[in-house]
Coordinates of C-alpha atoms and ligand atoms in Angstrom, one line a residue:
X1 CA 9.9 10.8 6.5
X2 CA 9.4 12.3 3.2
X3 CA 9.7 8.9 1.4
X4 CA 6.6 8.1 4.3
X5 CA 4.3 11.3 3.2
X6 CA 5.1 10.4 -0.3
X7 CA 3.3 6.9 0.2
X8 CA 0.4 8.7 2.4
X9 CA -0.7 11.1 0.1
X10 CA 0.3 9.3 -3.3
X11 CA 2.0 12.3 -5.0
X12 CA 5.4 12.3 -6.4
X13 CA 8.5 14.5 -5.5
X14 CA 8.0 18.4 -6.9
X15 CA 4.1 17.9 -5.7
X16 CA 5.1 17.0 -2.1
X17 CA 7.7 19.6 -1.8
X18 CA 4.8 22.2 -3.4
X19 CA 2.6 20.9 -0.7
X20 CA 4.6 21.1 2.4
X21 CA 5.3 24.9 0.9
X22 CA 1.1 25.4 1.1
X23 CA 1.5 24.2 4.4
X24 CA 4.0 26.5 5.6
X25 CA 2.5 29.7 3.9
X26 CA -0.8 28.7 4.9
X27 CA -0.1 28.8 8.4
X28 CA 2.1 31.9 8.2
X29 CA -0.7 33.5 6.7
X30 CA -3.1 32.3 9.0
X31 CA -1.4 32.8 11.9
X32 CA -0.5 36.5 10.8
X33 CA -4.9 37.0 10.1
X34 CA -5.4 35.3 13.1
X35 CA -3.3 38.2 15.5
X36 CA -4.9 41.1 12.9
X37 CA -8.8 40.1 13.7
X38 CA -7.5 39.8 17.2
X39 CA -6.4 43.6 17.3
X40 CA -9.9 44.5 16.3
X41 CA -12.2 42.2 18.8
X42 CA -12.9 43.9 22.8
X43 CA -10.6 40.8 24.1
X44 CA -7.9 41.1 26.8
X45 CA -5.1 39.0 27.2
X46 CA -6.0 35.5 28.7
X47 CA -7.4 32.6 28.6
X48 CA -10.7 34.1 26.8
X49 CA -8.1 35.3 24.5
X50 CA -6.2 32.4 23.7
X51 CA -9.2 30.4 23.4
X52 CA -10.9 33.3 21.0
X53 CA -7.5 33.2 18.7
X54 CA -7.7 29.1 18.7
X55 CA -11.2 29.3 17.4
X56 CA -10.3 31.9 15.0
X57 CA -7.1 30.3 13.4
X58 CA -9.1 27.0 13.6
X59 CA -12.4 28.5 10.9
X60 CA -9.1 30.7 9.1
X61 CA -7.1 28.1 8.4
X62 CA -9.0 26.1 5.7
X63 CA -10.3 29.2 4.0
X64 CA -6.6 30.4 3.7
X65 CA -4.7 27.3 3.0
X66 CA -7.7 26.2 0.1
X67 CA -7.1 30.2 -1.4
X68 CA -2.9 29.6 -1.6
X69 CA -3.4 26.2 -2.8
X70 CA -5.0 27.7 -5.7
X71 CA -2.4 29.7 -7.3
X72 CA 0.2 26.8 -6.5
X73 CA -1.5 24.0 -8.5
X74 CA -2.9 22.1 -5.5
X75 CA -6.5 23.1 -4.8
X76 CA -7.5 19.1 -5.7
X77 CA -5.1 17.8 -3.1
X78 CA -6.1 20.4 -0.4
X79 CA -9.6 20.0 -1.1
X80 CA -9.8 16.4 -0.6
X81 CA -7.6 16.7 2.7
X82 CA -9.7 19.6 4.5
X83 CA -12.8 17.5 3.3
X84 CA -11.0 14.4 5.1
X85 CA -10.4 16.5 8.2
X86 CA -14.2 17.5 8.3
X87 CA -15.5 14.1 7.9
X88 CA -12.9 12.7 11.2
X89 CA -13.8 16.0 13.0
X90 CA -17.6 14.9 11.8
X91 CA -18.3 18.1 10.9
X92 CA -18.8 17.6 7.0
X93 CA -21.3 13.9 5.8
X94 CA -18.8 11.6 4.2
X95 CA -20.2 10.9 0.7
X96 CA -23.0 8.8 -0.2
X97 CA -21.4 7.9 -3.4
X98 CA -17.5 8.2 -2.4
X99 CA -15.7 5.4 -3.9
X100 CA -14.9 4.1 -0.2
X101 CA -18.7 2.8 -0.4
X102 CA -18.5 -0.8 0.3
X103 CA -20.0 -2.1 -2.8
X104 CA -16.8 -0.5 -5.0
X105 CA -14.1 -1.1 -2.6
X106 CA -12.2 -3.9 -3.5
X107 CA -10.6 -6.2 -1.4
X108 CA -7.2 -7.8 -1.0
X109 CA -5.9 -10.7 0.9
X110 CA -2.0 -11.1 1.2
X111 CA -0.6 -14.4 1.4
X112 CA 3.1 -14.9 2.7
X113 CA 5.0 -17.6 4.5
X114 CA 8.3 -15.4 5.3
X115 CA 9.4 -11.9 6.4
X116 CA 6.9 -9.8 4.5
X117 CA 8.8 -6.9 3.3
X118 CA 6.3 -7.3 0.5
X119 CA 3.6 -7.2 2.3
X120 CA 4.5 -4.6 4.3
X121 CA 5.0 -2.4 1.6
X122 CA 2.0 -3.2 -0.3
X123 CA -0.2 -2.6 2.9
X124 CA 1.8 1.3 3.5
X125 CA 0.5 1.6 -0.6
X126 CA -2.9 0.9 0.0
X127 CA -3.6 2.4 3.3
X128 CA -5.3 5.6 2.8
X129 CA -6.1 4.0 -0.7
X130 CA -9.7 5.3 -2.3
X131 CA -11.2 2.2 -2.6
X132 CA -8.4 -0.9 -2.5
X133 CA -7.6 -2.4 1.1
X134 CA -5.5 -5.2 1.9
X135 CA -7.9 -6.8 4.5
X136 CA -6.6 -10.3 5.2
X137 CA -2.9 -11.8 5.6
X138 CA -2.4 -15.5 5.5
X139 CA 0.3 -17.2 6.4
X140 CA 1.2 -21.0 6.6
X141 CA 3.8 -20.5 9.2
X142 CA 2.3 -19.3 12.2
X143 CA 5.8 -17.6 13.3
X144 CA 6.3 -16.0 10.2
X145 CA 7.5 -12.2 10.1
X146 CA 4.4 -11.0 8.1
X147 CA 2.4 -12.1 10.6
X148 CA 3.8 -9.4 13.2
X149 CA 3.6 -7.0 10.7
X150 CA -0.2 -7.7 10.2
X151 CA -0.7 -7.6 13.3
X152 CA 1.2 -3.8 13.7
X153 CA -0.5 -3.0 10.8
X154 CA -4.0 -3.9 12.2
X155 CA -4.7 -6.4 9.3
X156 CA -7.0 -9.6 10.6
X157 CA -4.8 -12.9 9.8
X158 CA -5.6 -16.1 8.9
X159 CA -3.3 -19.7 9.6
X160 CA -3.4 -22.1 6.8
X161 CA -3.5 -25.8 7.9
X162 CA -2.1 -27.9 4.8
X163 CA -4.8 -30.7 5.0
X164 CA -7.5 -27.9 5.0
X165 CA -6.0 -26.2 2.2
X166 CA -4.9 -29.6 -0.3
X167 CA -8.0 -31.8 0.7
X168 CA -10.4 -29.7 2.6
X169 CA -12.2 -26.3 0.9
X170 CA -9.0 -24.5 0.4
X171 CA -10.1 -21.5 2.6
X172 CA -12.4 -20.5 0.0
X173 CA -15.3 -20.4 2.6
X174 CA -13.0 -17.7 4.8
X175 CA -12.7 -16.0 1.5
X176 CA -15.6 -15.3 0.8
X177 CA -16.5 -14.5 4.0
X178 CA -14.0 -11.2 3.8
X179 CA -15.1 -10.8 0.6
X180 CA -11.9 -11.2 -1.0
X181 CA -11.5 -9.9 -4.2
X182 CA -8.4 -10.5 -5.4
X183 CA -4.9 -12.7 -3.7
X184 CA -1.3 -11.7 -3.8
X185 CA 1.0 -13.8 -2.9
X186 CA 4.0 -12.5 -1.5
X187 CA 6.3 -14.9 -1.1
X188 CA 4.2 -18.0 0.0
X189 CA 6.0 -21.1 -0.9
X190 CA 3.4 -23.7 -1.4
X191 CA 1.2 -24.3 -4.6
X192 CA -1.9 -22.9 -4.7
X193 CA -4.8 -25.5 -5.1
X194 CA -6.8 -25.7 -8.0
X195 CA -9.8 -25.1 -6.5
X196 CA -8.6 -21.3 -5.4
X197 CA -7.2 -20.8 -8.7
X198 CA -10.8 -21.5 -10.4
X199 CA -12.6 -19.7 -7.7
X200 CA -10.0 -16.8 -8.5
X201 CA -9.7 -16.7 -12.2
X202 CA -6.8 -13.9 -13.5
X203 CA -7.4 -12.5 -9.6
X204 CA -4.0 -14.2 -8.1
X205 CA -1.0 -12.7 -8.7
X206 CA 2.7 -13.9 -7.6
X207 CA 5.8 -12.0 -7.3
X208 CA 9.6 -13.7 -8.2
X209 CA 12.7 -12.9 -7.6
X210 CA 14.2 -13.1 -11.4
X211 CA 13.2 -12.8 -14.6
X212 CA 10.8 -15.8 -16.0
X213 CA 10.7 -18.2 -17.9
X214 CA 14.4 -18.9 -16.0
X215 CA 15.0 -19.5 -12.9
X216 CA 11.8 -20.6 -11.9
X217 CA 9.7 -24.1 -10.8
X218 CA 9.8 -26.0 -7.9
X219 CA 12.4 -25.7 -5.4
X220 CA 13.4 -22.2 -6.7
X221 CA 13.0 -19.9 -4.5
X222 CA 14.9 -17.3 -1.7
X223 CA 18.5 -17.3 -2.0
X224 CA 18.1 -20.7 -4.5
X225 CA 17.7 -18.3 -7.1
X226 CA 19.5 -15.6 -6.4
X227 CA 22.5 -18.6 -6.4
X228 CA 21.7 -20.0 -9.5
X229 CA 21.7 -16.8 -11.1
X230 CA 25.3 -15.9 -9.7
X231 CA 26.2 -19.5 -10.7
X232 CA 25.5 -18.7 -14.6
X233 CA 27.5 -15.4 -14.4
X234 CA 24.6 -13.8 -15.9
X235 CA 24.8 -10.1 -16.2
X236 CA 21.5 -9.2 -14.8
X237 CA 18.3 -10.0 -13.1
X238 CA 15.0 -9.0 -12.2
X239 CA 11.9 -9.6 -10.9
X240 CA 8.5 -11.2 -12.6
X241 CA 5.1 -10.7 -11.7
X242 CA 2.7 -13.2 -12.7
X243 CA -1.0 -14.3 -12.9
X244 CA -0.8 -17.5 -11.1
X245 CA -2.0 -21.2 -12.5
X246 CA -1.6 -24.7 -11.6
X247 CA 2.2 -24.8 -12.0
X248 CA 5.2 -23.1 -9.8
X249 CA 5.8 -19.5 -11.4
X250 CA 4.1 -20.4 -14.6
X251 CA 1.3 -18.2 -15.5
X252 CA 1.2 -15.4 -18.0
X253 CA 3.6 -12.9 -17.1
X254 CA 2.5 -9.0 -16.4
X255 CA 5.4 -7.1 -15.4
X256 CA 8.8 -7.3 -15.5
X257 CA 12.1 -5.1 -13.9
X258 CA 15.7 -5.8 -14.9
X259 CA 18.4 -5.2 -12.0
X260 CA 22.3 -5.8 -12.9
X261 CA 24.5 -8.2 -11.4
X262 CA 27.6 -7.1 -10.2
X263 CA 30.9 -8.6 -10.2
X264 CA 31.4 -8.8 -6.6
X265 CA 27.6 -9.9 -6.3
X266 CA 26.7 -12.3 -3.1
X267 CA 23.6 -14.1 -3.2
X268 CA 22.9 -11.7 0.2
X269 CA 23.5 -8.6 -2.0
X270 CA 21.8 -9.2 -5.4
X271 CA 18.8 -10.6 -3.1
X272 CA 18.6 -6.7 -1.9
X273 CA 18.9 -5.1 -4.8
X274 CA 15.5 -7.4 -5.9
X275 CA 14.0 -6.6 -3.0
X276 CA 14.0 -3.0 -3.3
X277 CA 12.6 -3.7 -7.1
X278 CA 9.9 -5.6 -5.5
X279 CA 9.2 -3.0 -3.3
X280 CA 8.8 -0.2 -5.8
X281 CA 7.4 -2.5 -8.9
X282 CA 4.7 -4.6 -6.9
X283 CA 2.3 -2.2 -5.2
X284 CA 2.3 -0.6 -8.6
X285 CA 1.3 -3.0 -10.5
X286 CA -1.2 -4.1 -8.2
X287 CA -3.0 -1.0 -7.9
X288 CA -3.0 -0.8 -12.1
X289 CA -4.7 -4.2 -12.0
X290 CA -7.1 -4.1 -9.6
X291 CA -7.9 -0.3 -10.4
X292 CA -8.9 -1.9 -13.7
X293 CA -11.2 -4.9 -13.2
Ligands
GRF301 C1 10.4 -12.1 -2.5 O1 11.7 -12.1 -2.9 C2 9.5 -12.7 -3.6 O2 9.9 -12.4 -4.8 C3 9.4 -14.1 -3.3 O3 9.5 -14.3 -1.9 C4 10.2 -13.2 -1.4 C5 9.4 -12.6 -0.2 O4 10.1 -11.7 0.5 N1 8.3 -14.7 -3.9 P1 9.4 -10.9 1.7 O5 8.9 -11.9 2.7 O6 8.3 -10.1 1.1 O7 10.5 -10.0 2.3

């Protein structure tokens, strides 16, 4: 749960635990004012009463919980969360100018071909994200996992049919019709035509599950690698993230995160311990990236 509100409102350990104190002292406090002005209004018990006390707590409540945040550090985090509340109650104008405009956000499509514990955590990143949103997942399996967890997730999907993709337009026409500003792959195991790459230049990034230049190309991918690593007896691994070009995990590399190998390593076990690197190193990145172009 707290790992959860962690991802929701982007702050790190001491911050959450600092908030969820605001929370609980804010609503002590408010509740406490709330039974005070009570004492002083002509109001019996009731349901005029209750309904009175529910209105008061409700125009309290802000006022208090902005005043404690103050002193703790975390009037820019409560500010922007009672400003969100307004705008969803639709009692304050969303801004003109907020980075959520359309022209500023920038837009992700996520293509995968397997389970899409990638994806999943990329789209959990990004989902109350300022101005990045993962707004497309394709797939060219149509039973693949990601796909249930776009739909979960509310993400449109797309199917990729090879011949359309090799030897027709490569999807570029559905690209640009969702606006897609930049593709991750996560996991998709075919090449990525030339055309995409062009239409895409520095804007496609690829995840692997070792540490490039080795263990990469053609054929190397899933357990493959994980295999070949234990084969070597090398003492560690990792995971590369890469700008994609016109050859299997090839392109200039942007991030890197070493894992050990252990002695008593399966393929099944060092494959978990990379995907929990994934999982914390590629949203990350990702938002650095994007944030910056
Ligand atoms: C990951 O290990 C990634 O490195 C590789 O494909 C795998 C996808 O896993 N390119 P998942 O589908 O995201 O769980």
């Amino acid at each position: 749960m707290f790992e959860r509100l962690q991802q929701r409102w982007k702050v790190k350990g001491l911050q959450l635990v600092v908030i969820i104190c605001t929370f609980a002292i804010g609503g002590s406090v408010t509740g406490y004012a709330g039974r005070k002005l009570m004492n002083l209004l002509p109001v019996d018990n009731g349901w005029l009463w209750s309904v009175t006390y529910i209105i008061i707590i409700t125009i309290l409540w802000p006022v208090i919980i902005l005043a404690i945040s103050i002193p703790l550090g975390q009037y820019g985090f409560f500010s922007k969360y009672v400003r969100r509340i307004g705008v969803r109650l639709r009692l304050v104008k969303p801004k003109e100018n907020s980075n959520k405009s359309h022209l500023q956000e920038v837009r992700i499509a996520i293509f995968a071909s397997g389970a899409g514990s990638n994806a999943q955590k990329i789209i959990e990143h990004f989902r109350n994200h300022d101005s990045v949103k993962v707004v497309l997942i394709a797939s060219n399996k149509p039973d693949a996992g990601v796909l249930k967890i776009a739909i979960k997730e509310n993400v449109p999907t797309l199917i990729i049919d090879k011949e359309k993709f090799f030897r027709g337009d490569s999807y570029l026409g559905e690209l640009q019709k969702n606006k897609i500003d930049w593709i991750i792959l996560a996991g998709f195991l075919w090449k990525v035509p030339v055309a995409l790459i062009n239409s895409f230049p520095d804007r496609i990034l690829n995840i692997h599950p070792a540490l490039l230049p080795g263990y990469g190309g053609k054929g190397m991918y899933g357990q493959k690698v994980h295999e070949a690593v234990l084969a070597n007896r090398d003492n560690e691994s990792g995971v590369t993230i890469h700008y994609v070009d016109n050859q299997y995990d090839h392109g200039k590399i942007i991030s890197q995160a070493k894992c050990p190998v252990l002695a008593n390593d399966t393929a099944e076990s060092l494959a978990q311990r990379i995907h929990s690197l994934e999982h914390q190193l590629y949203p990350a990145v990702i938002e650095q990236l994007v944030a910056r172009k």
